Coordinates of C-alpha atoms and ligand atoms in Angstrom, one line a residue:
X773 CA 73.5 110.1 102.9
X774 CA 76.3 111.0 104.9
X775 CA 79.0 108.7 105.9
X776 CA 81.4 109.1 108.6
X777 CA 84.2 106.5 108.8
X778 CA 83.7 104.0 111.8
X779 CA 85.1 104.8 114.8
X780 CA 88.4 103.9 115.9
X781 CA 88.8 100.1 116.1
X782 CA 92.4 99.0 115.3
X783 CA 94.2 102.7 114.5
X784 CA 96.7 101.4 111.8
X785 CA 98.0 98.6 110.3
X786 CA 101.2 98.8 112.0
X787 CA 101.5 99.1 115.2
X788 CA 104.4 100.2 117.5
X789 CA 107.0 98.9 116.3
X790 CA 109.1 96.3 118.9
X791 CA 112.8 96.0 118.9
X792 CA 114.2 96.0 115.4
X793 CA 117.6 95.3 114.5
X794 CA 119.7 98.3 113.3
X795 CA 117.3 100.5 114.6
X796 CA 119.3 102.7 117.2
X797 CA 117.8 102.7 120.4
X798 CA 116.9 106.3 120.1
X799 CA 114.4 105.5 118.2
X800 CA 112.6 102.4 119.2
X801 CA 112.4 104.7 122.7
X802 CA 110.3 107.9 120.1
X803 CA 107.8 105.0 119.3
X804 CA 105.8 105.2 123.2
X805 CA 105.8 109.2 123.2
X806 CA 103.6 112.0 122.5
X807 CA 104.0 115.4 121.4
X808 CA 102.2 118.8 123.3
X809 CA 101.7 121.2 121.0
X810 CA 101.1 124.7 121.9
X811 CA 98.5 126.5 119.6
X812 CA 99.1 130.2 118.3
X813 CA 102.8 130.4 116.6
X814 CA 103.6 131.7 113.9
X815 CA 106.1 130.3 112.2
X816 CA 109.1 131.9 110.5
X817 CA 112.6 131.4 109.5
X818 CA 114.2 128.9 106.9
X819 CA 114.0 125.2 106.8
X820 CA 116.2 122.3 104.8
X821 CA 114.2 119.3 103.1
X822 CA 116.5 116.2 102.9
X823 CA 115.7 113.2 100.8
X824 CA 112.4 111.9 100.2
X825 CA 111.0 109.0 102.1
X826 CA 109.3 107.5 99.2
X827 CA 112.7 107.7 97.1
X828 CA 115.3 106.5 99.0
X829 CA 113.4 102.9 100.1
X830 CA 113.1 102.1 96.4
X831 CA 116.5 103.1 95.7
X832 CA 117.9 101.4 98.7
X833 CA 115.7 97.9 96.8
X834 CA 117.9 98.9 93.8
X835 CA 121.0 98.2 94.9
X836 CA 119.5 94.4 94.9
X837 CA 120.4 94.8 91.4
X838 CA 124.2 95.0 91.2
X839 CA 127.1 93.2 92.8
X840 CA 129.1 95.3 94.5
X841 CA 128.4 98.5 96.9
X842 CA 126.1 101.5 96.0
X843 CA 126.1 104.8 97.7
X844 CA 122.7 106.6 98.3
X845 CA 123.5 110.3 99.7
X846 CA 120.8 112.2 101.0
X847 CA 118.9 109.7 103.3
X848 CA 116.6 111.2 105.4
X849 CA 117.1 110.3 108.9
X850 CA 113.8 108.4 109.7
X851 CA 112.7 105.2 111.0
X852 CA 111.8 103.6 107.9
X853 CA 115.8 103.9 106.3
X854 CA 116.6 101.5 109.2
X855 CA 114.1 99.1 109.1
X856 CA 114.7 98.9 104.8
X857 CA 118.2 98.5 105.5
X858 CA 117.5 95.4 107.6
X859 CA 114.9 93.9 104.8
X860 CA 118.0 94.0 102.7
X861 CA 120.7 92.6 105.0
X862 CA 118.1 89.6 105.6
X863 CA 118.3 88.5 101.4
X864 CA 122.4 88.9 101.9
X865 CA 123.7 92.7 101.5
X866 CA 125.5 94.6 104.4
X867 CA 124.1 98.0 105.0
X868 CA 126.3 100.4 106.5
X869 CA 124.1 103.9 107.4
X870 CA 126.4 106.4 108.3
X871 CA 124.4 109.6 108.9
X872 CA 122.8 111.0 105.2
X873 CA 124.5 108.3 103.8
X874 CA 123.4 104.7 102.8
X875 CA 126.3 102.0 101.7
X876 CA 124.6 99.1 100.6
X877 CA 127.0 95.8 99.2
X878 CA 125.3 93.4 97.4
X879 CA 127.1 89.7 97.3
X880 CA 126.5 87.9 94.2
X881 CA 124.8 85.1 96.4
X882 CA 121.2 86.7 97.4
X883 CA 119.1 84.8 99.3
X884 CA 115.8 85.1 97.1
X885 CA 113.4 85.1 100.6
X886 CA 112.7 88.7 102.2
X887 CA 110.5 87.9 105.4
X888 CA 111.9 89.3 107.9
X889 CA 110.2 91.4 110.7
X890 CA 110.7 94.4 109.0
X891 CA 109.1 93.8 106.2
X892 CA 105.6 93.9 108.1
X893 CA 106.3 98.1 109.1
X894 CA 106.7 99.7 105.8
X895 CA 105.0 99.6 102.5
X896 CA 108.1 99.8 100.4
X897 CA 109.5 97.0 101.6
X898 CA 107.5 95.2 99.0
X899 CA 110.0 96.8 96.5
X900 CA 112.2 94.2 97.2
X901 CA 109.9 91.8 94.8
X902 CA 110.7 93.7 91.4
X903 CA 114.7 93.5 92.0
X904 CA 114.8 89.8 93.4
X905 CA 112.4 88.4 90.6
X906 CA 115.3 90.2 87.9
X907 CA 118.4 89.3 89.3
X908 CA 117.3 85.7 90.5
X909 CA 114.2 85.0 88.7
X910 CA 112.6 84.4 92.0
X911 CA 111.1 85.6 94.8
X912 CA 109.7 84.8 98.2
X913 CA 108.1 88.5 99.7
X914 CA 106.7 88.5 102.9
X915 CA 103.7 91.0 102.2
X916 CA 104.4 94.3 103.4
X917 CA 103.3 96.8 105.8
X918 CA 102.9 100.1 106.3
X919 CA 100.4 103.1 106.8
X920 CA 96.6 102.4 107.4
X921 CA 94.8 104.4 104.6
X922 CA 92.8 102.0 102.6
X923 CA 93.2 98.8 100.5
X924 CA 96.7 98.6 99.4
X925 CA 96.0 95.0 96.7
X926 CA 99.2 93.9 94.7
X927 CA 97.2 92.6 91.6
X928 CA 99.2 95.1 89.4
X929 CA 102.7 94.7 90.8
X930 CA 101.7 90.4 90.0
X931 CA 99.9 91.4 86.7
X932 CA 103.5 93.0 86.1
X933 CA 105.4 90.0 86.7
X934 CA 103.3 87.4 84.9
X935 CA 103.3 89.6 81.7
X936 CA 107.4 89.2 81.7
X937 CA 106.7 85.2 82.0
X938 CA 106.6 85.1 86.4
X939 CA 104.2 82.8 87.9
X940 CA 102.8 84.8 91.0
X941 CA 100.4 83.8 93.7
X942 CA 100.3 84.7 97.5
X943 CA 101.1 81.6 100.0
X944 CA 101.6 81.9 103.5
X945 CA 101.2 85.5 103.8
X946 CA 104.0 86.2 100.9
X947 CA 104.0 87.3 97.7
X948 CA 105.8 83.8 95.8
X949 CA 107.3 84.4 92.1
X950 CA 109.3 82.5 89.7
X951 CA 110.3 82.2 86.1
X952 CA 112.6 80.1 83.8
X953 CA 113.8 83.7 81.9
X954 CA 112.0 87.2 81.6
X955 CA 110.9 88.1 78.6
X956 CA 109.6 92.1 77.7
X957 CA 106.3 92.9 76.9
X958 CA 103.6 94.9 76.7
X959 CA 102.0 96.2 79.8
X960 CA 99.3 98.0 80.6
X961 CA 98.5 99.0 84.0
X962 CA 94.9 99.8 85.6
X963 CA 95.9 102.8 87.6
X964 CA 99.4 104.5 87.9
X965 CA 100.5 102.6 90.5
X966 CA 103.8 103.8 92.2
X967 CA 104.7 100.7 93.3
X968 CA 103.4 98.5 90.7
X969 CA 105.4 100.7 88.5
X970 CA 108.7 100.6 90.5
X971 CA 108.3 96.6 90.6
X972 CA 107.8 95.7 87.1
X973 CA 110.6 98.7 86.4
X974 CA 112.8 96.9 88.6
X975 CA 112.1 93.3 86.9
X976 CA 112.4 94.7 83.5
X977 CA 115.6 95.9 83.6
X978 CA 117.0 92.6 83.6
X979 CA 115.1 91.0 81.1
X980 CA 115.4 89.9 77.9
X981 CA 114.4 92.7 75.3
X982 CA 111.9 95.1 75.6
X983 CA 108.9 96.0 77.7
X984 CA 107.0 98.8 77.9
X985 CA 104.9 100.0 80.9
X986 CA 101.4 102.1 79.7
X987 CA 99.8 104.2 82.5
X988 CA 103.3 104.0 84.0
X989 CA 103.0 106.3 87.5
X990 CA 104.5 110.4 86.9
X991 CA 106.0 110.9 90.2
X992 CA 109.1 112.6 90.6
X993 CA 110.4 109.9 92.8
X994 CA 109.6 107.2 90.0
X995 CA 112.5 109.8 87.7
X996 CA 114.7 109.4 90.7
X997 CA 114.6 106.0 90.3
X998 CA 114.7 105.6 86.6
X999 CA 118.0 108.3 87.2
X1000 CA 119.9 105.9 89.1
X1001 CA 119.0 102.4 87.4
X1002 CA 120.4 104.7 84.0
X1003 CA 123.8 104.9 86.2
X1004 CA 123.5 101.6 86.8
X1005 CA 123.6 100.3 82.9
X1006 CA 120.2 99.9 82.6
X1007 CA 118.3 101.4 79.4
X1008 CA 114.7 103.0 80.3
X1009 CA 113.2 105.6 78.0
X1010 CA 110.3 107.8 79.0
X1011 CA 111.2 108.8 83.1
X1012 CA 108.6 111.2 84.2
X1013 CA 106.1 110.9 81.2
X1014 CA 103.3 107.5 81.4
X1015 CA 105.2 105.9 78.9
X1016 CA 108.1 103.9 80.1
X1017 CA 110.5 101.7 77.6
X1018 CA 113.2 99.4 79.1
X1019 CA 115.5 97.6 77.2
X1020 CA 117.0 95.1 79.1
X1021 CA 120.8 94.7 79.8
X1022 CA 122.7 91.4 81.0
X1023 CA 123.7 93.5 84.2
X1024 CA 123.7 95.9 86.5
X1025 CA 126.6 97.9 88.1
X1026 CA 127.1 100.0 91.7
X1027 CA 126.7 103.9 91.1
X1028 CA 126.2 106.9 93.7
X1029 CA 122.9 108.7 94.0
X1030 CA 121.8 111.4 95.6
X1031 CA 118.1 111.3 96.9
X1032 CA 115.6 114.0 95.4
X1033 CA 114.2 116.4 98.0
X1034 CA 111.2 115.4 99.4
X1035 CA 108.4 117.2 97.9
X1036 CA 105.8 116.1 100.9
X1037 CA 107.6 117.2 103.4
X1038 CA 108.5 120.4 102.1
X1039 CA 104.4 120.7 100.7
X1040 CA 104.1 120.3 104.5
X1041 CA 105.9 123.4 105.3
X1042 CA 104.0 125.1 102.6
X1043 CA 101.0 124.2 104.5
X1044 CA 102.3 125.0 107.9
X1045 CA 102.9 128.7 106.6
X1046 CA 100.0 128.8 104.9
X1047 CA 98.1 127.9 108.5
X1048 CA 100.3 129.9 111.1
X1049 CA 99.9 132.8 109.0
X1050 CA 103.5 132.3 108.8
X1051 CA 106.6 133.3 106.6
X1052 CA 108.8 130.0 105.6
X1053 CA 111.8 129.3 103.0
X1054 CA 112.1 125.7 102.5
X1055 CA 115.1 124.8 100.4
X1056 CA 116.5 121.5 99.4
X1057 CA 113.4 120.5 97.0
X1058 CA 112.4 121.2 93.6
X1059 CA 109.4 124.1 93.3
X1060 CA 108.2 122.6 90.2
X1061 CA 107.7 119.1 92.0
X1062 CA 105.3 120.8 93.9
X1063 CA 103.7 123.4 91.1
X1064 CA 100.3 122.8 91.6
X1065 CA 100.6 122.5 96.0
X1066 CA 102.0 126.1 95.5
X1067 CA 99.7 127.4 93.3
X1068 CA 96.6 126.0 95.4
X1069 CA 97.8 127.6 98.6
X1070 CA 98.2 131.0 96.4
X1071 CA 94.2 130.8 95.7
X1072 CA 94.2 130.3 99.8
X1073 CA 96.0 133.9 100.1
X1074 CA 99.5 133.2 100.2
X1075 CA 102.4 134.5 98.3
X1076 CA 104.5 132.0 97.1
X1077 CA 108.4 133.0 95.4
X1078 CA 110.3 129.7 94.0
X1079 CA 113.4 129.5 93.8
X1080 CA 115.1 128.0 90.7
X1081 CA 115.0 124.4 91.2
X1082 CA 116.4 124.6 94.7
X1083 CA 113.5 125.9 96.9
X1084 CA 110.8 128.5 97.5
X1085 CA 109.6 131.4 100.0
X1086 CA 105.6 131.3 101.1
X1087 CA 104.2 133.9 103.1
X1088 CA 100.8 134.1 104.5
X1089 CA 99.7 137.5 106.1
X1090 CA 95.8 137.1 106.3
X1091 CA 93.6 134.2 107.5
X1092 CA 93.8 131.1 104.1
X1093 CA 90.4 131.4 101.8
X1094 CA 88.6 128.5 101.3
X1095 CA 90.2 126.2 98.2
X1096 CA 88.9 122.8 96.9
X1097 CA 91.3 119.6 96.4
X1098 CA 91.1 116.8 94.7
X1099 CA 93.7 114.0 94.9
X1100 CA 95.3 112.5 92.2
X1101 CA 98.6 110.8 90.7
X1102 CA 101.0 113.2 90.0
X1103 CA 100.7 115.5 88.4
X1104 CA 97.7 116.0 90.7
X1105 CA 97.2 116.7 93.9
X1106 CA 98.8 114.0 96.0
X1107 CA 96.7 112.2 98.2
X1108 CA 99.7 112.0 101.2
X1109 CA 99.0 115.8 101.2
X1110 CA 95.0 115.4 101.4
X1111 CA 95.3 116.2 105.7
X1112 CA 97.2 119.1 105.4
X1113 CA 94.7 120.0 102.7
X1114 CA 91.8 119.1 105.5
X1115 CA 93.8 120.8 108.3
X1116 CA 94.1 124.3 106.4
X1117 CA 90.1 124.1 105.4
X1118 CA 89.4 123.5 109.0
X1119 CA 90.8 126.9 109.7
X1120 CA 89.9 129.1 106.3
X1121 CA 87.4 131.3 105.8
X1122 CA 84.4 129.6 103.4
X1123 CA 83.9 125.9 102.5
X1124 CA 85.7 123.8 100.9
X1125 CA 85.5 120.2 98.9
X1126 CA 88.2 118.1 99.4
X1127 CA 87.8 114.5 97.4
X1128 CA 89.7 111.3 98.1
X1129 CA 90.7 109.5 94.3
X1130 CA 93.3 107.3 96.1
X1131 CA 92.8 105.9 99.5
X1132 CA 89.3 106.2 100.7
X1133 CA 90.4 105.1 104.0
X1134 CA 92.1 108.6 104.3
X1135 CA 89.4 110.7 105.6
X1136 CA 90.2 108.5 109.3
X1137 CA 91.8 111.9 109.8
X1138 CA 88.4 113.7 110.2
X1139 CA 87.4 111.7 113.1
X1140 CA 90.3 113.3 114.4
X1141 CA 89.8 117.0 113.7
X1142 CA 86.4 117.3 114.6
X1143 CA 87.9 116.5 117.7
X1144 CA 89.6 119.5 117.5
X1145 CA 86.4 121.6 116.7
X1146 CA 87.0 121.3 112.7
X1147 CA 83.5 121.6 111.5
X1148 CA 83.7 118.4 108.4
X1149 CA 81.6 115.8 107.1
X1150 CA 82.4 113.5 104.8
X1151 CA 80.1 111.7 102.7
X1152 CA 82.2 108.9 100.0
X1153 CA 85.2 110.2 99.2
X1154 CA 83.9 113.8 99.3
X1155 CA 84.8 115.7 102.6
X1156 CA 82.9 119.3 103.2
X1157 CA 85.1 121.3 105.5
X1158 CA 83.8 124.9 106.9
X1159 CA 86.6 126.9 108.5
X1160 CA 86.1 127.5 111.7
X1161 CA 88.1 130.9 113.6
X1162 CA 90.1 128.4 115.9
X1163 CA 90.3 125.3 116.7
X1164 CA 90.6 124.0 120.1
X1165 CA 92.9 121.3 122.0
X1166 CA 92.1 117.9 122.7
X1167 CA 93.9 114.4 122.8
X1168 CA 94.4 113.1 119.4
X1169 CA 95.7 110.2 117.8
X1170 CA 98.0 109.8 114.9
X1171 CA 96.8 107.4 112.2
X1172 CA 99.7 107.3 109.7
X1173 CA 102.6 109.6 108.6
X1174 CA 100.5 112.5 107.3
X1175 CA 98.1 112.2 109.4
X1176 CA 99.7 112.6 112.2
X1177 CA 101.6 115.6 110.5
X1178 CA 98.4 117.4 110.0
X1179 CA 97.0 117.0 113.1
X1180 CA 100.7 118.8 114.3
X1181 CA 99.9 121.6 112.1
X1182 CA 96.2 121.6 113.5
X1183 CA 97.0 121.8 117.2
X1184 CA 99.8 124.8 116.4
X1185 CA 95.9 126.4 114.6
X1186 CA 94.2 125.4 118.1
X1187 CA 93.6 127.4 121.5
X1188 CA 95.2 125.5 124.1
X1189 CA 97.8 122.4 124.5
X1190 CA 97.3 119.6 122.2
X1191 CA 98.4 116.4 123.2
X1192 CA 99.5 113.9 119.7
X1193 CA 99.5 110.3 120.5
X1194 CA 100.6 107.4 118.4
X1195 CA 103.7 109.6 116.9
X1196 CA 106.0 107.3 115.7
X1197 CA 104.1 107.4 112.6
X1198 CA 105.6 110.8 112.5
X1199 CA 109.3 109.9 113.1
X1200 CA 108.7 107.2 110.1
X1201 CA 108.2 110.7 107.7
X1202 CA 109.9 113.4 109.0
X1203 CA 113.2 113.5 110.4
X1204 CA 114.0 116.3 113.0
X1205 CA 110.5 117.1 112.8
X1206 CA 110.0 118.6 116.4
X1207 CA 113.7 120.4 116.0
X1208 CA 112.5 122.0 113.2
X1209 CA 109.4 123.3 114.2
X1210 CA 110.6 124.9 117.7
X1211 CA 113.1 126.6 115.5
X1212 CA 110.6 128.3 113.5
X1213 CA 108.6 129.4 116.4
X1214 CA 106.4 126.4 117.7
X1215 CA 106.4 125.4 120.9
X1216 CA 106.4 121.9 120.5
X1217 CA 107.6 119.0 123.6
X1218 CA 107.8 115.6 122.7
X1219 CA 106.8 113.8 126.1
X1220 CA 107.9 110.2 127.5
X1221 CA 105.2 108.5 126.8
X1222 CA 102.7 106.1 129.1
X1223 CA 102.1 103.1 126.4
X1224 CA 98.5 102.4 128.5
X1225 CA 97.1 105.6 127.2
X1226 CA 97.9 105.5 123.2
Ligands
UD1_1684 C1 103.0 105.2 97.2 C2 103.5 106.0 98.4 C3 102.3 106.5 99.2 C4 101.4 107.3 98.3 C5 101.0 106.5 97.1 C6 100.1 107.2 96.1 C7 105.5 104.8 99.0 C8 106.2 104.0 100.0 N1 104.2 105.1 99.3 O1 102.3 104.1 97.7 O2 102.8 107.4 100.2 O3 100.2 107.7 99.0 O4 102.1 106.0 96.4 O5 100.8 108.4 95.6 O6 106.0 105.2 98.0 N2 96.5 99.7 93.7 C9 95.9 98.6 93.3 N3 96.6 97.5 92.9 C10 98.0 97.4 93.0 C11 98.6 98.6 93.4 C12 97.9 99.7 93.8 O7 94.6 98.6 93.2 O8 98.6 96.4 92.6 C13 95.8 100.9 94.0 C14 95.9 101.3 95.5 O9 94.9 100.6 96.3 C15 95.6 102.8 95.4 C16 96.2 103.2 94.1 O10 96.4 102.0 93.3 O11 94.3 103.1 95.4 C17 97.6 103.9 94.2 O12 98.5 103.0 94.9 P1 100.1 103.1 94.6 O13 100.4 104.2 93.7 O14 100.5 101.7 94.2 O15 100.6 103.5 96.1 P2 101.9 102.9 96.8 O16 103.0 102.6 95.8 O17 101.5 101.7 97.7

């Protein structure tokens, strides 16, 4: 049987965001806008990546974990840096955000109780749990927020917790831990869960002897991590492989880090080559982060030249060939780039398989693109995409981040002005997104927005 996802009833778990403090009005005033999006560029020129999203919130929780100010370089300009730095500033720190830069100072006093606002619009925000249950050996967490692709449970990051010696249960709509000490352990997780990984990463460091996380998550952002907690005194063995051993120290000092490039954003260049029939350099992430992306959109047609460890060139001359994805933790295909693999099937030439490992509720984004004429099905967490020779423009609705990347990418494939509601999803993901685009050749007008019609 085949199963199409409901249609729309609430369109994410967050919703527009109201006033937030420290986010500058510029961008509370993005949050009721839409973009039109002009189909038929193709795009060219050279692009920068800056730090990655899913990096620099965990790191930014780090600093929880030493007195004193740390320095995070690289921030990506996007609404979620904001809204992180005022989760921290409601335990106790002062945030100072001064363009790429993030200057966090951490009083020895933390309050142990995150529930502000903020923590309700972002995911990562629950990262705060892991760094608050080390250095004060409890925590009070409101439960987080963030994009609307599925069941997002925190049984592992708990599971995590309880294994060190935490008592952890969920009252009044927070995550509540507490221990007399942490002691290391054994710990095996079910899935490699980022976050679950990050928490219990984050907890461990500061407790007594050693623990070791099994099924630990890949990801290059969990090395980043691991990178600066090293800098910070900590002792962790194993970054970047699923075995992670920490050795816990009595504390934690300040250090400067500089955020990893971020390998979604610059796979989502990679795709918006591959789809204009475009010619792109994208520097300011690592190639190999983003090996097998590369090498799938090479079966689509297109050539791809890396450069060492700073960035790579992908030309597409001829309409993409159909390729199959599957989503998986890194090193597999991620699922945050499963739309853009959706939105390039749309337009290819054959049929393609594209199947959901991570967060079923992620095909949403077909409702989407069959407004656009995308000719896809989806039936469990397999989607069956024929490419179609164009799509065409309709009002469409961004459902989270990527989602509401990919259906960008989708109207530049369409005939026609495509009008993108719902885009502050996309301003919480992609700084200068709209800037960047025009300057490769879109045509691309973000548009004051009427708040009755999104
Ligand atoms: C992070 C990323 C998100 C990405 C995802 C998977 C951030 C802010 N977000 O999310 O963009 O799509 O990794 O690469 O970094 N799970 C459980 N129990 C848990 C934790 C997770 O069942 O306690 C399940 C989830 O439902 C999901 C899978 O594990 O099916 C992966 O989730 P996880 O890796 O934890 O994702 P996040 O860290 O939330």
């Amino acid at each position: 049987m085949f199963h199409i996802f409901p249609a729309r009833g609430p369109r994410s778990a967050i919703t527009r965001p109201t006033k937030v403090a420290g986010i500058p009005a510029g961008m509370m005033a993005a949050m009721s806008e839409h973009f039109d999006v002009h189909g038929g560029a193709r795009l060219t020129g050279e692009v920068e990546v800056v730090g990655a999203k899913n990096s620099v919130l965990k790191l930014m929780a780090a600093a929880l974990l030493a007195e004193g100010t740390t320095t995070i370089t690289n921030c990506p300009q996007i609404l979620d840096v904001p809204l992180m730095a005022d989760v921290l500033r409601s335990v106790g720190c002062t945030v100072d955000l001064d363009g790429d830069t993030a200057r966090i100072t951490t009083p020895a006093e933390l309050s142990h109780r995150a529930d502000s606002p903020a923590m309700s619009k972002l995911r990562a925000s629950v990262c705060v749990l892991g760094p608050l249950v080390g250095r004060l050996k409890r925590a009070v967490v409101a439960l987080p927020g963030g994009d609307a692709i599925g069941s997002r449970p925190l049984d592992m990051h708990q599971n995590g917790l309880r294994s060190l010696g935490a008592t952890s249960t969920i009252e009044h709509g927070c995550v509540v831990a507490k221990a007399d000490t942490l002691q290391g352990a054994q710990i095996w997780l079910d899935f490699p869960s980022v976050g679950a990984t990050e928490n219990i990463l984050m907890a461990a460091v500061l407790a007594n002897g050693t623990t070791v996380i099994d099924n630990a998550a890949r990801e290059p952002e969990i090395v980043d991590i691991c990178t600066m907690l090293v800098q910070m005194g900590a002792d962790i063995e194993g970054a970047g492989t699923s075995t992670l051993t920490v050795h816990g120290v009595d504390a934690l000092h300040p250090t400067e880090h500089r955020v990893i490039g971020d390998r979604i954003v610059g796979a989502t260049w990679a795709f918006a080559a591959a789809m204009t029939r475009g010619d792109i350099t994208v520097r300011g992430v690592n190639p190999h982060h983003l090996d097998l992306v590369l090498d799938k959109l090479r079966l689509a047609g297109a050539e791809v030249t890396p450069f060492d460890g700073t960035g790579f060139r992908i030309v597409q001359e001829d309409r993409p060939k159909s390729v199959d994805f599957v989503t998986l933790p890194y090193p597999g295909f991620a699922t945050d780039l499963q739309p853009f693999a959706v939105a390039l099937s749309s337009i290819s030439e054959g049929t393609s398989m594209i199947t959901e490992n991570v967060y079923e509720a992620r095909f949403r984004f077909i409702e989407e693109m069959q407004r656009l004429g995308a000719d896809a099905r989806t039936d469990g967490h397999h989607a069956v995409v024929r490419g179609v020779e164009k799509l065409s423009s309709a009002p469409v609705w961004a459902s989270d981040i990527r989602a509401g990347a990919g259906l960008v990418l989708a109207g530049l494939c369409a005939d026609g002005i495509t009008e993108i509601w719902d885009v502050f999803h996309i301003d919480r993901g992609y700084p200068h997104f709209v800037e960047n685009l025009n300057r490769l050749g879109a045509r691309i007008e973000r548009v004051a927005g009427d708040p009755e019609r999104s």
